[in-house]
Amino acid sequence: MMYDDRGWGWGWWMMGGGLLLLLLVLVAAVVAIVVAGRPPRDTHPVSGTPPVQAQGPSRSDEALRELDLRFARGEVDEDGYRRTRDLLTHPPA
């Protein structure tokens, strides 16, 4: 007594599961190929060149501005101001 499936038993379920697994593997392969073929996100999609970054003030400019403010408020004396400014504008090698 085979429950009217003509002798296949669990074979139909296993074949359907195998087909589903094969389809999932094929979809994953296509996705992997498409992702591998794309340029990195930090490049322009057409030319492949990196995007131009807007350049703000450098850290040394910010440090000089802060030093000027501290000198203006009287937190730094003139000698300390000149030494620190020289270090920021001409760092030791």
GROMACS .gro file of C-alpha atoms in nm:
model
   93
    1MET     CA    1   0.000   0.000   0.000
    2MET     CA    2   0.178   0.310  -0.125
    3TYR     CA    3  -0.091   0.575  -0.068
    4ASP     CA    4  -0.152   0.631  -0.441
    5ASP     CA    5   0.184   0.787  -0.522
    6ARG     CA    6   0.284   0.496  -0.751
    7GLY     CA    7   0.586   0.392  -0.551
    8TRP     CA    8   0.765   0.726  -0.511
    9GLY     CA    9   0.695   0.774  -0.139
   10TRP     CA   10   0.903   1.066  -0.014
   11GLY     CA   11   1.069   1.102  -0.353
   12TRP     CA   12   0.833   1.376  -0.468
   13TRP     CA   13   0.909   1.586  -0.162
   14MET     CA   14   1.282   1.529  -0.194
   15MET     CA   15   1.279   1.613  -0.564
   16GLY     CA   16   1.084   1.934  -0.497
   17GLY     CA   17   1.323   2.031  -0.216
   18GLY     CA   18   1.620   1.957  -0.441
   19LEU     CA   19   1.476   2.176  -0.715
   20LEU     CA   20   1.416   2.458  -0.467
   21LEU     CA   21   1.773   2.424  -0.340
   22LEU     CA   22   1.907   2.433  -0.696
   23LEU     CA   23   1.710   2.750  -0.770
   24LEU     CA   24   1.840   2.916  -0.453
   25VAL     CA   25   2.199   2.829  -0.547
   26LEU     CA   26   2.150   2.971  -0.897
   27VAL     CA   27   2.001   3.295  -0.763
   28ALA     CA   28   2.286   3.329  -0.511
   29ALA     CA   29   2.540   3.275  -0.792
   30VAL     CA   30   2.380   3.544  -1.008
   31VAL     CA   31   2.372   3.789  -0.716
   32ALA     CA   32   2.738   3.716  -0.636
   33ILE     CA   33   2.839   3.777  -0.998
   34VAL     CA   34   2.647   4.105  -1.014
   35VAL     CA   35   2.791   4.230  -0.683
   36ALA     CA   36   3.145   4.131  -0.780
   37GLY     CA   37   3.114   4.320  -1.109
   38ARG     CA   38   3.008   4.647  -0.948
   39PRO     CA   39   3.265   4.917  -0.875
   40PRO     CA   40   3.337   4.994  -0.509
   41ARG     CA   41   3.093   5.232  -0.341
   42ASP     CA   42   3.355   5.503  -0.296
   43THR     CA   43   3.397   5.550  -0.673
   44HIS     CA   44   3.185   5.721  -0.935
   45PRO     CA   45   2.948   5.464  -1.096
   46VAL     CA   46   3.038   5.560  -1.454
   47SER     CA   47   3.398   5.679  -1.457
   48GLY     CA   48   3.526   5.473  -1.163
   49THR     CA   49   3.710   5.771  -1.016
   50PRO     CA   50   3.685   5.857  -0.648
   51PRO     CA   51   3.449   6.142  -0.563
   52VAL     CA   52   3.591   6.485  -0.494
   53GLN     CA   53   3.581   6.559  -0.125
   54ALA     CA   54   3.502   6.910  -0.008
   55GLN     CA   55   3.805   7.020   0.185
   56GLY     CA   56   3.741   7.209   0.502
   57PRO     CA   57   3.997   7.369   0.727
   58SER     CA   58   4.282   7.141   0.827
   59ARG     CA   59   4.347   7.039   1.184
   60SER     CA   60   4.644   7.272   1.205
   61ASP     CA   61   4.425   7.565   1.091
   62GLU     CA   62   4.175   7.479   1.363
   63ALA     CA   63   4.456   7.453   1.619
   64LEU     CA   64   4.594   7.791   1.515
   65ARG     CA   65   4.250   7.948   1.540
   66GLU     CA   66   4.204   7.801   1.890
   67LEU     CA   67   4.550   7.923   1.991
   68ASP     CA   68   4.464   8.275   1.866
   69LEU     CA   69   4.142   8.271   2.069
   70ARG     CA   70   4.321   8.155   2.383
   71PHE     CA   71   4.582   8.426   2.338
   72ALA     CA   72   4.308   8.687   2.285
   73ARG     CA   73   4.135   8.576   2.606
   74GLY     CA   74   4.462   8.599   2.796
   75GLU     CA   75   4.487   8.226   2.871
   76VAL     CA   76   4.831   8.205   2.703
   77ASP     CA   77   5.117   8.451   2.747
   78GLU     CA   78   5.302   8.592   2.446
   79ASP     CA   79   5.606   8.367   2.482
   80GLY     CA   80   5.391   8.052   2.502
   81TYR     CA   81   5.181   8.178   2.212
   82ARG     CA   82   5.487   8.227   1.989
   83ARG     CA   83   5.641   7.889   2.081
   84THR     CA   84   5.316   7.701   2.018
   85ARG     CA   85   5.249   7.890   1.696
   86ASP     CA   86   5.599   7.805   1.571
   87LEU     CA   87   5.543   7.438   1.654
   88LEU     CA   88   5.211   7.435   1.470
   89THR     CA   89   5.336   7.615   1.160
   90HIS     CA   90   5.679   7.447   1.145
   91PRO     CA   91   5.655   7.100   1.306
   92PRO     CA   92   5.986   6.934   1.397
   93ALA     CA   93   6.114   6.677   1.149
   0.00000   0.00000   0.00000
